[in-house]
JSON list of C-alpha atoms in Angstrom, two decimals:
[
{"chain": "A", "resi": 143, "resn": "MET", "atom": "CA", "xyz": [9.32, 32.53, 8.50]},
{"chain": "A", "resi": 144, "resn": "GLY", "atom": "CA", "xyz": [8.86, 33.11, 4.77]},
{"chain": "A", "resi": 145, "resn": "ILE", "atom": "CA", "xyz": [8.88, 30.41, 2.11]},
{"chain": "A", "resi": 146, "resn": "ASP", "atom": "CA", "xyz": [12.44, 31.24, 1.03]},
{"chain": "A", "resi": 147, "resn": "GLU", "atom": "CA", "xyz": [13.75, 30.93, 4.59]},
{"chain": "A", "resi": 148, "resn": "LEU", "atom": "CA", "xyz": [12.05, 27.55, 5.00]},
{"chain": "A", "resi": 149, "resn": "TYR", "atom": "CA", "xyz": [13.85, 26.15, 1.96]},
{"chain": "A", "resi": 150, "resn": "LYS", "atom": "CA", "xyz": [17.16, 27.82, 2.92]},
{"chain": "A", "resi": 151, "resn": "LYS", "atom": "CA", "xyz": [16.97, 26.25, 6.37]},
{"chain": "A", "resi": 152, "resn": "GLU", "atom": "CA", "xyz": [16.46, 22.83, 4.77]},
{"chain": "A", "resi": 153, "resn": "PHE", "atom": "CA", "xyz": [18.82, 23.03, 1.77]},
{"chain": "A", "resi": 154, "resn": "GLY", "atom": "CA", "xyz": [21.32, 25.86, 2.31]},
{"chain": "A", "resi": 155, "resn": "ILE", "atom": "CA", "xyz": [21.92, 27.86, -0.86]},
{"chain": "A", "resi": 156, "resn": "VAL", "atom": "CA", "xyz": [18.63, 28.28, -2.72]},
{"chain": "A", "resi": 157, "resn": "ALA", "atom": "CA", "xyz": [18.10, 30.06, -6.06]},
{"chain": "A", "resi": 158, "resn": "GLY", "atom": "CA", "xyz": [14.93, 31.48, -7.50]},
{"chain": "A", "resi": 159, "resn": "VAL", "atom": "CA", "xyz": [14.34, 30.88, -11.21]},
{"chain": "A", "resi": 160, "resn": "ASP", "atom": "CA", "xyz": [11.89, 32.55, -13.56]},
{"chain": "A", "resi": 161, "resn": "GLU", "atom": "CA", "xyz": [11.51, 33.43, -17.25]},
{"chain": "A", "resi": 162, "resn": "ALA", "atom": "CA", "xyz": [10.24, 36.25, -19.43]},
{"chain": "A", "resi": 163, "resn": "GLY", "atom": "CA", "xyz": [8.85, 36.09, -22.96]},
{"chain": "A", "resi": 164, "resn": "ARG", "atom": "CA", "xyz": [7.40, 32.60, -22.96]},
{"chain": "A", "resi": 165, "resn": "GLY", "atom": "CA", "xyz": [4.17, 33.72, -24.62]},
{"chain": "A", "resi": 166, "resn": "CYS", "atom": "CA", "xyz": [5.66, 36.08, -27.20]},
{"chain": "A", "resi": 167, "resn": "LEU", "atom": "CA", "xyz": [5.62, 35.76, -30.99]},
{"chain": "A", "resi": 168, "resn": "ALA", "atom": "CA", "xyz": [9.11, 37.21, -31.44]},
{"chain": "A", "resi": 169, "resn": "GLY", "atom": "CA", "xyz": [12.47, 37.26, -29.73]},
{"chain": "A", "resi": 170, "resn": "PRO", "atom": "CA", "xyz": [14.09, 34.86, -27.28]},
{"chain": "A", "resi": 171, "resn": "VAL", "atom": "CA", "xyz": [12.84, 33.47, -24.02]},
{"chain": "A", "resi": 172, "resn": "VAL", "atom": "CA", "xyz": [15.05, 34.78, -21.20]},
{"chain": "A", "resi": 173, "resn": "ALA", "atom": "CA", "xyz": [15.51, 33.12, -17.83]},
{"chain": "A", "resi": 174, "resn": "ALA", "atom": "CA", "xyz": [17.20, 34.36, -14.67]},
{"chain": "A", "resi": 175, "resn": "ALA", "atom": "CA", "xyz": [18.47, 32.53, -11.59]},
{"chain": "A", "resi": 176, "resn": "VAL", "atom": "CA", "xyz": [19.03, 34.59, -8.44]},
{"chain": "A", "resi": 177, "resn": "VAL", "atom": "CA", "xyz": [20.61, 33.89, -5.06]},
{"chain": "A", "resi": 178, "resn": "LEU", "atom": "CA", "xyz": [19.89, 36.77, -2.71]},
{"chain": "A", "resi": 179, "resn": "GLU", "atom": "CA", "xyz": [22.83, 37.53, -0.45]},
{"chain": "A", "resi": 180, "resn": "LYS", "atom": "CA", "xyz": [21.45, 40.76, 1.04]},
{"chain": "A", "resi": 181, "resn": "GLU", "atom": "CA", "xyz": [17.96, 42.00, 1.81]},
{"chain": "A", "resi": 182, "resn": "ILE", "atom": "CA", "xyz": [16.39, 44.03, -1.01]},
{"chain": "A", "resi": 183, "resn": "GLU", "atom": "CA", "xyz": [13.15, 45.90, -0.31]},
{"chain": "A", "resi": 184, "resn": "GLY", "atom": "CA", "xyz": [10.29, 46.08, -2.81]},
{"chain": "A", "resi": 185, "resn": "ILE", "atom": "CA", "xyz": [10.82, 42.81, -4.68]},
{"chain": "A", "resi": 186, "resn": "ASN", "atom": "CA", "xyz": [7.57, 41.45, -6.12]},
{"chain": "A", "resi": 187, "resn": "ASP", "atom": "CA", "xyz": [6.18, 39.84, -9.25]},
{"chain": "A", "resi": 188, "resn": "SER", "atom": "CA", "xyz": [7.72, 41.91, -12.06]},
{"chain": "A", "resi": 189, "resn": "LYS", "atom": "CA", "xyz": [4.32, 42.26, -13.78]},
{"chain": "A", "resi": 190, "resn": "GLN", "atom": "CA", "xyz": [3.00, 44.11, -10.73]},
{"chain": "A", "resi": 191, "resn": "LEU", "atom": "CA", "xyz": [5.78, 46.70, -10.73]},
{"chain": "A", "resi": 192, "resn": "SER", "atom": "CA", "xyz": [6.06, 49.88, -12.77]},
{"chain": "A", "resi": 193, "resn": "PRO", "atom": "CA", "xyz": [8.79, 49.95, -15.44]},
{"chain": "A", "resi": 194, "resn": "ALA", "atom": "CA", "xyz": [10.72, 52.54, -13.42]},
{"chain": "A", "resi": 195, "resn": "LYS", "atom": "CA", "xyz": [10.61, 50.42, -10.26]},
{"chain": "A", "resi": 196, "resn": "ARG", "atom": "CA", "xyz": [11.61, 47.30, -12.20]},
{"chain": "A", "resi": 197, "resn": "GLU", "atom": "CA", "xyz": [14.63, 49.11, -13.61]},
{"chain": "A", "resi": 198, "resn": "ARG", "atom": "CA", "xyz": [15.68, 50.35, -10.15]},
{"chain": "A", "resi": 199, "resn": "LEU", "atom": "CA", "xyz": [15.29, 46.92, -8.60]},
{"chain": "A", "resi": 200, "resn": "PHE", "atom": "CA", "xyz": [17.11, 45.29, -11.53]},
{"chain": "A", "resi": 201, "resn": "ASP", "atom": "CA", "xyz": [20.17, 47.46, -10.87]},
{"chain": "A", "resi": 202, "resn": "GLU", "atom": "CA", "xyz": [20.01, 46.76, -7.14]},
{"chain": "A", "resi": 203, "resn": "ILE", "atom": "CA", "xyz": [19.64, 42.99, -7.63]},
{"chain": "A", "resi": 204, "resn": "MET", "atom": "CA", "xyz": [22.53, 42.91, -10.12]},
{"chain": "A", "resi": 205, "resn": "GLY", "atom": "CA", "xyz": [24.69, 44.77, -7.59]},
{"chain": "A", "resi": 206, "resn": "LYS", "atom": "CA", "xyz": [23.77, 42.86, -4.44]},
{"chain": "A", "resi": 207, "resn": "ALA", "atom": "CA", "xyz": [22.86, 39.32, -5.53]},
{"chain": "A", "resi": 208, "resn": "ALA", "atom": "CA", "xyz": [24.38, 36.41, -7.42]},
{"chain": "A", "resi": 209, "resn": "VAL", "atom": "CA", "xyz": [22.65, 36.40, -10.81]},
{"chain": "A", "resi": 210, "resn": "GLY", "atom": "CA", "xyz": [22.76, 34.06, -13.80]},
{"chain": "A", "resi": 211, "resn": "ILE", "atom": "CA", "xyz": [20.99, 34.80, -17.09]},
{"chain": "A", "resi": 212, "resn": "GLY", "atom": "CA", "xyz": [20.15, 32.25, -19.79]},
{"chain": "A", "resi": 213, "resn": "ILE", "atom": "CA", "xyz": [18.67, 32.71, -23.24]},
{"chain": "A", "resi": 214, "resn": "ALA", "atom": "CA", "xyz": [16.98, 30.37, -25.72]},
{"chain": "A", "resi": 215, "resn": "SER", "atom": "CA", "xyz": [16.77, 31.78, -29.24]},
{"chain": "A", "resi": 216, "resn": "PRO", "atom": "CA", "xyz": [13.73, 31.88, -31.57]},
{"chain": "A", "resi": 217, "resn": "GLU", "atom": "CA", "xyz": [15.40, 29.07, -33.53]},
{"chain": "A", "resi": 218, "resn": "GLU", "atom": "CA", "xyz": [15.67, 26.89, -30.43]},
{"chain": "A", "resi": 219, "resn": "ILE", "atom": "CA", "xyz": [12.04, 27.67, -29.62]},
{"chain": "A", "resi": 220, "resn": "ASP", "atom": "CA", "xyz": [10.98, 26.59, -33.12]},
{"chain": "A", "resi": 221, "resn": "LEU", "atom": "CA", "xyz": [13.05, 23.41, -33.08]},
{"chain": "A", "resi": 222, "resn": "HIS", "atom": "CA", "xyz": [12.46, 22.25, -29.50]},
{"chain": "A", "resi": 223, "resn": "ASN", "atom": "CA", "xyz": [9.09, 23.90, -28.60]},
{"chain": "A", "resi": 224, "resn": "ILE", "atom": "CA", "xyz": [8.63, 26.68, -26.06]},
{"chain": "A", "resi": 225, "resn": "PHE", "atom": "CA", "xyz": [8.45, 24.41, -23.00]},
{"chain": "A", "resi": 226, "resn": "ASN", "atom": "CA", "xyz": [11.78, 22.72, -23.72]},
{"chain": "A", "resi": 227, "resn": "ALA", "atom": "CA", "xyz": [13.37, 26.01, -24.80]},
{"chain": "A", "resi": 228, "resn": "THR", "atom": "CA", "xyz": [12.29, 27.55, -21.49]},
{"chain": "A", "resi": 229, "resn": "LYS", "atom": "CA", "xyz": [13.97, 24.69, -19.60]},
{"chain": "A", "resi": 230, "resn": "LEU", "atom": "CA", "xyz": [17.07, 25.22, -21.74]},
{"chain": "A", "resi": 231, "resn": "ALA", "atom": "CA", "xyz": [17.17, 28.93, -20.84]},
{"chain": "A", "resi": 232, "resn": "MET", "atom": "CA", "xyz": [16.63, 28.17, -17.14]},
{"chain": "A", "resi": 233, "resn": "ASN", "atom": "CA", "xyz": [19.43, 25.59, -17.05]},
{"chain": "A", "resi": 234, "resn": "ARG", "atom": "CA", "xyz": [21.74, 28.07, -18.79]},
{"chain": "A", "resi": 235, "resn": "ALA", "atom": "CA", "xyz": [20.85, 30.68, -16.17]},
{"chain": "A", "resi": 236, "resn": "LEU", "atom": "CA", "xyz": [21.81, 28.23, -13.42]},
{"chain": "A", "resi": 237, "resn": "GLU", "atom": "CA", "xyz": [25.08, 27.42, -15.21]},
{"chain": "A", "resi": 238, "resn": "ASN", "atom": "CA", "xyz": [25.88, 31.14, -15.32]},
{"chain": "A", "resi": 239, "resn": "LEU", "atom": "CA", "xyz": [25.44, 31.64, -11.57]},
{"chain": "A", "resi": 240, "resn": "SER", "atom": "CA", "xyz": [28.66, 32.41, -9.72]},
{"chain": "A", "resi": 241, "resn": "VAL", "atom": "CA", "xyz": [27.50, 30.23, -6.82]},
{"chain": "A", "resi": 242, "resn": "GLY", "atom": "CA", "xyz": [26.12, 26.70, -6.99]},
{"chain": "A", "resi": 243, "resn": "PRO", "atom": "CA", "xyz": [22.70, 26.36, -5.36]},
{"chain": "A", "resi": 244, "resn": "SER", "atom": "CA", "xyz": [21.72, 23.05, -3.80]},
{"chain": "A", "resi": 245, "resn": "PHE", "atom": "CA", "xyz": [18.02, 23.70, -4.44]},
{"chain": "A", "resi": 246, "resn": "VAL", "atom": "CA", "xyz": [15.92, 25.86, -6.78]},
{"chain": "A", "resi": 247, "resn": "LEU", "atom": "CA", "xyz": [12.49, 27.42, -6.56]},
{"chain": "A", "resi": 248, "resn": "VAL", "atom": "CA", "xyz": [10.95, 27.69, -10.03]},
{"chain": "A", "resi": 249, "resn": "ASP", "atom": "CA", "xyz": [7.94, 29.75, -11.04]},
{"chain": "A", "resi": 250, "resn": "GLY", "atom": "CA", "xyz": [5.28, 27.62, -12.73]},
{"chain": "A", "resi": 251, "resn": "LYS", "atom": "CA", "xyz": [4.64, 23.90, -12.72]},
{"chain": "A", "resi": 252, "resn": "GLY", "atom": "CA", "xyz": [5.99, 20.71, -14.26]},
{"chain": "A", "resi": 253, "resn": "ILE", "atom": "CA", "xyz": [9.52, 22.04, -14.86]},
{"chain": "A", "resi": 254, "resn": "GLU", "atom": "CA", "xyz": [12.44, 19.86, -13.77]},
{"chain": "A", "resi": 255, "resn": "LEU", "atom": "CA", "xyz": [15.91, 21.39, -14.00]},
{"chain": "A", "resi": 256, "resn": "ARG", "atom": "CA", "xyz": [19.44, 20.06, -13.54]},
{"chain": "A", "resi": 257, "resn": "VAL", "atom": "CA", "xyz": [19.46, 21.22, -9.93]},
{"chain": "A", "resi": 258, "resn": "PRO", "atom": "CA", "xyz": [16.92, 19.62, -7.54]},
{"chain": "A", "resi": 259, "resn": "GLY", "atom": "CA", "xyz": [14.03, 21.90, -6.79]},
{"chain": "A", "resi": 260, "resn": "THR", "atom": "CA", "xyz": [10.32, 22.51, -6.66]},
{"chain": "A", "resi": 261, "resn": "CYS", "atom": "CA", "xyz": [7.85, 24.49, -8.74]},
{"chain": "A", "resi": 262, "resn": "LEU", "atom": "CA", "xyz": [5.60, 27.13, -7.19]},
{"chain": "A", "resi": 263, "resn": "VAL", "atom": "CA", "xyz": [2.50, 28.28, -9.07]},
{"chain": "A", "resi": 264, "resn": "LYS", "atom": "CA", "xyz": [2.51, 32.10, -8.96]},
{"chain": "A", "resi": 265, "resn": "GLY", "atom": "CA", "xyz": [5.87, 31.73, -7.27]},
{"chain": "A", "resi": 266, "resn": "ASP", "atom": "CA", "xyz": [6.90, 35.27, -8.20]},
{"chain": "A", "resi": 267, "resn": "GLN", "atom": "CA", "xyz": [4.22, 36.45, -5.74]},
{"chain": "A", "resi": 268, "resn": "LYS", "atom": "CA", "xyz": [5.20, 34.01, -2.97]},
{"chain": "A", "resi": 269, "resn": "SER", "atom": "CA", "xyz": [9.00, 33.97, -3.07]},
{"chain": "A", "resi": 270, "resn": "LYS", "atom": "CA", "xyz": [11.39, 36.92, -3.10]},
{"chain": "A", "resi": 271, "resn": "LEU", "atom": "CA", "xyz": [13.95, 34.73, -4.81]},
{"chain": "A", "resi": 272, "resn": "ILE", "atom": "CA", "xyz": [11.59, 34.01, -7.70]},
{"chain": "A", "resi": 273, "resn": "GLY", "atom": "CA", "xyz": [10.36, 37.60, -7.66]},
{"chain": "A", "resi": 274, "resn": "ALA", "atom": "CA", "xyz": [13.94, 38.82, -8.06]},
{"chain": "A", "resi": 275, "resn": "ALA", "atom": "CA", "xyz": [14.49, 36.38, -10.93]},
{"chain": "A", "resi": 276, "resn": "SER", "atom": "CA", "xyz": [11.29, 37.59, -12.63]},
{"chain": "A", "resi": 277, "resn": "ILE", "atom": "CA", "xyz": [12.51, 41.21, -12.43]},
{"chain": "A", "resi": 278, "resn": "VAL", "atom": "CA", "xyz": [15.94, 40.37, -13.88]},
{"chain": "A", "resi": 279, "resn": "ALA", "atom": "CA", "xyz": [14.51, 38.26, -16.71]},
{"chain": "A", "resi": 280, "resn": "LYS", "atom": "CA", "xyz": [11.86, 40.84, -17.59]},
{"chain": "A", "resi": 281, "resn": "VAL", "atom": "CA", "xyz": [14.16, 43.88, -17.64]},
{"chain": "A", "resi": 282, "resn": "PHE", "atom": "CA", "xyz": [16.95, 42.04, -19.47]},
{"chain": "A", "resi": 283, "resn": "ARG", "atom": "CA", "xyz": [14.53, 40.82, -22.14]},
{"chain": "A", "resi": 284, "resn": "ASP", "atom": "CA", "xyz": [12.81, 44.21, -22.49]},
{"chain": "A", "resi": 285, "resn": "ARG", "atom": "CA", "xyz": [16.19, 45.76, -23.20]},
{"chain": "A", "resi": 286, "resn": "LEU", "atom": "CA", "xyz": [16.91, 43.12, -25.83]},
{"chain": "A", "resi": 287, "resn": "MET", "atom": "CA", "xyz": [13.60, 43.81, -27.53]},
{"chain": "A", "resi": 288, "resn": "SER", "atom": "CA", "xyz": [14.35, 47.54, -27.57]},
{"chain": "A", "resi": 289, "resn": "GLU", "atom": "CA", "xyz": [17.56, 46.70, -29.43]},
{"chain": "A", "resi": 290, "resn": "PHE", "atom": "CA", "xyz": [15.52, 44.70, -31.95]},
{"chain": "A", "resi": 291, "resn": "HIS", "atom": "CA", "xyz": [13.39, 47.80, -32.49]},
{"chain": "A", "resi": 292, "resn": "LYS", "atom": "CA", "xyz": [16.53, 49.64, -33.58]},
{"chain": "A", "resi": 293, "resn": "MET", "atom": "CA", "xyz": [17.25, 46.83, -36.07]},
{"chain": "A", "resi": 294, "resn": "TYR", "atom": "CA", "xyz": [13.65, 46.67, -37.29]},
{"chain": "A", "resi": 295, "resn": "PRO", "atom": "CA", "xyz": [12.14, 50.14, -36.73]},
{"chain": "A", "resi": 296, "resn": "GLN", "atom": "CA", "xyz": [8.99, 49.16, -38.65]},
{"chain": "A", "resi": 297, "resn": "PHE", "atom": "CA", "xyz": [8.14, 46.97, -35.64]},
{"chain": "A", "resi": 298, "resn": "SER", "atom": "CA", "xyz": [7.35, 48.48, -32.24]},
{"chain": "A", "resi": 299, "resn": "PHE", "atom": "CA", "xyz": [9.33, 45.93, -30.26]},
{"chain": "A", "resi": 300, "resn": "HIS", "atom": "CA", "xyz": [10.24, 48.61, -27.73]},
{"chain": "A", "resi": 301, "resn": "LYS", "atom": "CA", "xyz": [6.54, 48.84, -26.85]},
{"chain": "A", "resi": 302, "resn": "HIS", "atom": "CA", "xyz": [4.87, 45.43, -27.27]},
{"chain": "A", "resi": 303, "resn": "LYS", "atom": "CA", "xyz": [8.10, 43.45, -26.64]},
{"chain": "A", "resi": 304, "resn": "GLY", "atom": "CA", "xyz": [7.06, 40.82, -29.20]},
{"chain": "A", "resi": 305, "resn": "TYR", "atom": "CA", "xyz": [3.79, 39.83, -27.53]},
{"chain": "A", "resi": 306, "resn": "ALA", "atom": "CA", "xyz": [0.74, 39.02, -29.66]},
{"chain": "A", "resi": 307, "resn": "THR", "atom": "CA", "xyz": [-0.85, 42.44, -29.38]},
{"chain": "A", "resi": 308, "resn": "LYS", "atom": "CA", "xyz": [-3.16, 43.83, -32.04]},
{"chain": "A", "resi": 309, "resn": "GLU", "atom": "CA", "xyz": [-0.42, 46.32, -32.97]},
{"chain": "A", "resi": 310, "resn": "HIS", "atom": "CA", "xyz": [2.18, 43.58, -33.41]},
{"chain": "A", "resi": 311, "resn": "LEU", "atom": "CA", "xyz": [-0.11, 41.37, -35.50]},
{"chain": "A", "resi": 312, "resn": "ASN", "atom": "CA", "xyz": [-0.91, 44.32, -37.74]},
{"chain": "A", "resi": 313, "resn": "GLU", "atom": "CA", "xyz": [2.81, 45.00, -38.14]},
{"chain": "A", "resi": 314, "resn": "ILE", "atom": "CA", "xyz": [3.41, 41.41, -39.25]},
{"chain": "A", "resi": 315, "resn": "ARG", "atom": "CA", "xyz": [0.58, 41.65, -41.78]},
{"chain": "A", "resi": 316, "resn": "LYS", "atom": "CA", "xyz": [1.96, 44.92, -43.12]},
{"chain": "A", "resi": 317, "resn": "ASN", "atom": "CA", "xyz": [5.71, 44.26, -43.01]},
{"chain": "A", "resi": 318, "resn": "GLY", "atom": "CA", "xyz": [6.00, 40.49, -43.12]},
{"chain": "A", "resi": 319, "resn": "VAL", "atom": "CA", "xyz": [7.59, 37.89, -40.85]},
{"chain": "A", "resi": 320, "resn": "LEU", "atom": "CA", "xyz": [11.14, 38.42, -39.53]},
{"chain": "A", "resi": 321, "resn": "PRO", "atom": "CA", "xyz": [13.82, 35.82, -38.74]},
{"chain": "A", "resi": 322, "resn": "ILE", "atom": "CA", "xyz": [13.41, 36.70, -35.05]},
{"chain": "A", "resi": 323, "resn": "HIS", "atom": "CA", "xyz": [9.74, 35.70, -35.13]},
{"chain": "A", "resi": 324, "resn": "ARG", "atom": "CA", "xyz": [8.79, 32.30, -33.73]},
{"chain": "A", "resi": 325, "resn": "MET", "atom": "CA", "xyz": [7.71, 30.78, -37.01]},
{"chain": "A", "resi": 326, "resn": "SER", "atom": "CA", "xyz": [6.23, 27.64, -35.43]},
{"chain": "A", "resi": 327, "resn": "PHE", "atom": "CA", "xyz": [3.70, 29.75, -33.51]},
{"chain": "A", "resi": 328, "resn": "GLU", "atom": "CA", "xyz": [0.33, 29.72, -35.27]},
{"chain": "A", "resi": 329, "resn": "PRO", "atom": "CA", "xyz": [-0.22, 33.50, -35.69]},
{"chain": "A", "resi": 330, "resn": "VAL", "atom": "CA", "xyz": [3.21, 33.78, -37.36]},
{"chain": "A", "resi": 331, "resn": "LEU", "atom": "CA", "xyz": [2.98, 30.56, -39.38]},
{"chain": "A", "resi": 332, "resn": "GLU", "atom": "CA", "xyz": [-0.37, 31.81, -40.69]},
{"chain": "A", "resi": 333, "resn": "LEU", "atom": "CA", "xyz": [1.36, 34.85, -42.21]},
{"chain": "A", "resi": 334, "resn": "LEU", "atom": "CA", "xyz": [4.54, 33.14, -43.41]},
{"chain": "A", "resi": 335, "resn": "THR", "atom": "CA", "xyz": [5.03, 32.25, -47.09]},
{"chain": "A", "resi": 336, "resn": "ASP", "atom": "CA", "xyz": [7.16, 29.53, -48.67]},
{"chain": "A", "resi": 337, "resn": "ASP", "atom": "CA", "xyz": [9.07, 32.14, -50.68]},
{"chain": "A", "resi": 338, "resn": "LEU", "atom": "CA", "xyz": [9.96, 34.23, -47.63]},
{"chain": "A", "resi": 339, "resn": "LEU", "atom": "CA", "xyz": [11.04, 31.16, -45.68]},
{"chain": "A", "resi": 340, "resn": "ARG", "atom": "CA", "xyz": [13.32, 30.10, -48.52]},
{"chain": "A", "resi": 341, "resn": "GLU", "atom": "CA", "xyz": [14.70, 33.63, -48.78]},
{"chain": "A", "resi": 342, "resn": "PHE", "atom": "CA", "xyz": [15.67, 33.53, -45.08]},
{"chain": "A", "resi": 343, "resn": "PHE", "atom": "CA", "xyz": [17.47, 30.23, -45.64]},
{"chain": "A", "resi": 344, "resn": "GLU", "atom": "CA", "xyz": [19.28, 31.30, -48.82]},
{"chain": "A", "resi": 345, "resn": "LYS", "atom": "CA", "xyz": [20.49, 34.48, -47.12]},
{"chain": "A", "resi": 346, "resn": "GLY", "atom": "CA", "xyz": [21.81, 32.48, -44.17]},
{"chain": "A", "resi": 347, "resn": "LEU", "atom": "CA", "xyz": [19.35, 34.03, -41.73]},
{"chain": "A", "resi": 348, "resn": "ILE", "atom": "CA", "xyz": [18.05, 30.66, -40.52]},
{"chain": "A", "resi": 349, "resn": "SER", "atom": "CA", "xyz": [19.63, 27.22, -40.32]},
{"chain": "A", "resi": 350, "resn": "GLU", "atom": "CA", "xyz": [18.81, 24.28, -42.57]},
{"chain": "A", "resi": 351, "resn": "ASN", "atom": "CA", "xyz": [17.25, 22.43, -39.64]},
{"chain": "A", "resi": 352, "resn": "ARG", "atom": "CA", "xyz": [14.92, 25.33, -38.90]},
{"chain": "A", "resi": 353, "resn": "PHE", "atom": "CA", "xyz": [14.12, 25.78, -42.60]},
{"chain": "A", "resi": 354, "resn": "GLU", "atom": "CA", "xyz": [13.16, 22.11, -43.00]},
{"chain": "A", "resi": 355, "resn": "HIS", "atom": "CA", "xyz": [11.12, 22.08, -39.79]},
{"chain": "A", "resi": 356, "resn": "ILE", "atom": "CA", "xyz": [9.08, 25.18, -40.65]},
{"chain": "A", "resi": 357, "resn": "LYS", "atom": "CA", "xyz": [8.68, 24.05, -44.27]},
{"chain": "A", "resi": 358, "resn": "ASN", "atom": "CA", "xyz": [7.15, 20.82, -42.99]},
{"chain": "A", "resi": 359, "resn": "LEU", "atom": "CA", "xyz": [4.80, 22.77, -40.75]},
{"chain": "A", "resi": 360, "resn": "LEU", "atom": "CA", "xyz": [3.71, 24.93, -43.70]},
{"chain": "A", "resi": 361, "resn": "GLU", "atom": "CA", "xyz": [3.08, 21.85, -45.83]},
{"chain": "A", "resi": 362, "resn": "ALA", "atom": "CA", "xyz": [1.09, 20.20, -43.04]},
{"chain": "A", "resi": 363, "resn": "LYS", "atom": "CA", "xyz": [-0.97, 23.35, -42.65]},
{"chain": "A", "resi": 364, "resn": "LYS", "atom": "CA", "xyz": [-1.75, 23.42, -46.39]},
{"chain": "A", "resi": 365, "resn": "SER", "atom": "CA", "xyz": [-2.83, 19.80, -46.23]},
{"chain": "A", "resi": 366, "resn": "VAL", "atom": "CA", "xyz": [-5.24, 20.54, -43.39]},
{"chain": "A", "resi": 367, "resn": "VAL", "atom": "CA", "xyz": [-6.70, 23.51, -45.29]},
{"chain": "A", "resi": 368, "resn": "PHE", "atom": "CA", "xyz": [-7.07, 21.38, -48.43]},
{"chain": "A", "resi": 369, "resn": "ARG", "atom": "CA", "xyz": [-8.89, 18.65, -46.53]},
{"chain": "A", "resi": 370, "resn": "LYS", "atom": "CA", "xyz": [-11.19, 21.17, -44.85]},
{"chain": "A", "resi": 371, "resn": "GLU", "atom": "CA", "xyz": [-12.08, 22.81, -48.15]},
{"chain": "A", "resi": 372, "resn": "ARG", "atom": "CA", "xyz": [-12.85, 19.42, -49.73]},
{"chain": "A", "resi": 373, "resn": "THR", "atom": "CA", "xyz": [-14.97, 18.42, -46.75]},
{"chain": "A", "resi": 374, "resn": "ASP", "atom": "CA", "xyz": [-16.85, 21.74, -46.71]},
{"chain": "A", "resi": 375, "resn": "HIS", "atom": "CA", "xyz": [-17.79, 21.19, -50.35]},
{"chain": "A", "resi": 376, "resn": "ASN", "atom": "CA", "xyz": [-18.67, 17.50, -49.82]},
{"chain": "A", "resi": 377, "resn": "LEU", "atom": "CA", "xyz": [-15.90, 16.44, -52.21]},
{"chain": "A", "resi": 378, "resn": "PRO", "atom": "CA", "xyz": [-13.85, 13.26, -51.87]},
{"chain": "A", "resi": 379, "resn": "LEU", "atom": "CA", "xyz": [-10.37, 13.76, -50.41]},
{"chain": "A", "resi": 380, "resn": "PHE", "atom": "CA", "xyz": [-8.71, 11.63, -53.10]}
]
């Protein structure tokens, strides 16, 4: 008996929950919750599947299973941090399920959701429910990032999907930070200027809360740099 069947026998309706995009520098974090109602062959950790197989399985899962998808925006990531934003996306995915699970299996560790459940490290390799959720979240997010490439063709979001690749970092250096970047993440904050941040706010591209939060982070970063420079030159701080 597999791990999913053990939990189903104990709790009844069980959903698998996973996310995609947690470690990216741009775009949302996307979560999926899946209740498998029919057997689907070939489900595995989405990272171990080819893009073509992920796409095929995505369509099959969407057609045969109960699926909920939840998104947390770059703004929510900046304001609440990536861990809390991931929980937010996962809870939204559960809310969007057409059936109400009594228990959830979550990929990772230390994540408590609104529905009772347990975390499984490398759960997408152990549970078909989590594996299905990982496929849905990954494909859905990849498609979103391809749409962002159409909006910002100077960025190869259709290829690197917003991850911190060498290509993406070079694009930020060349073209500047975008509103869809996670400005609280160090590689982005490093390349963000006060003037550009204010421009985003004045054009209505970011909220006042996000503007104030990132402005404070920039000021704190400058203070740290100032102190380091003074220390390196054996100068008093005040």
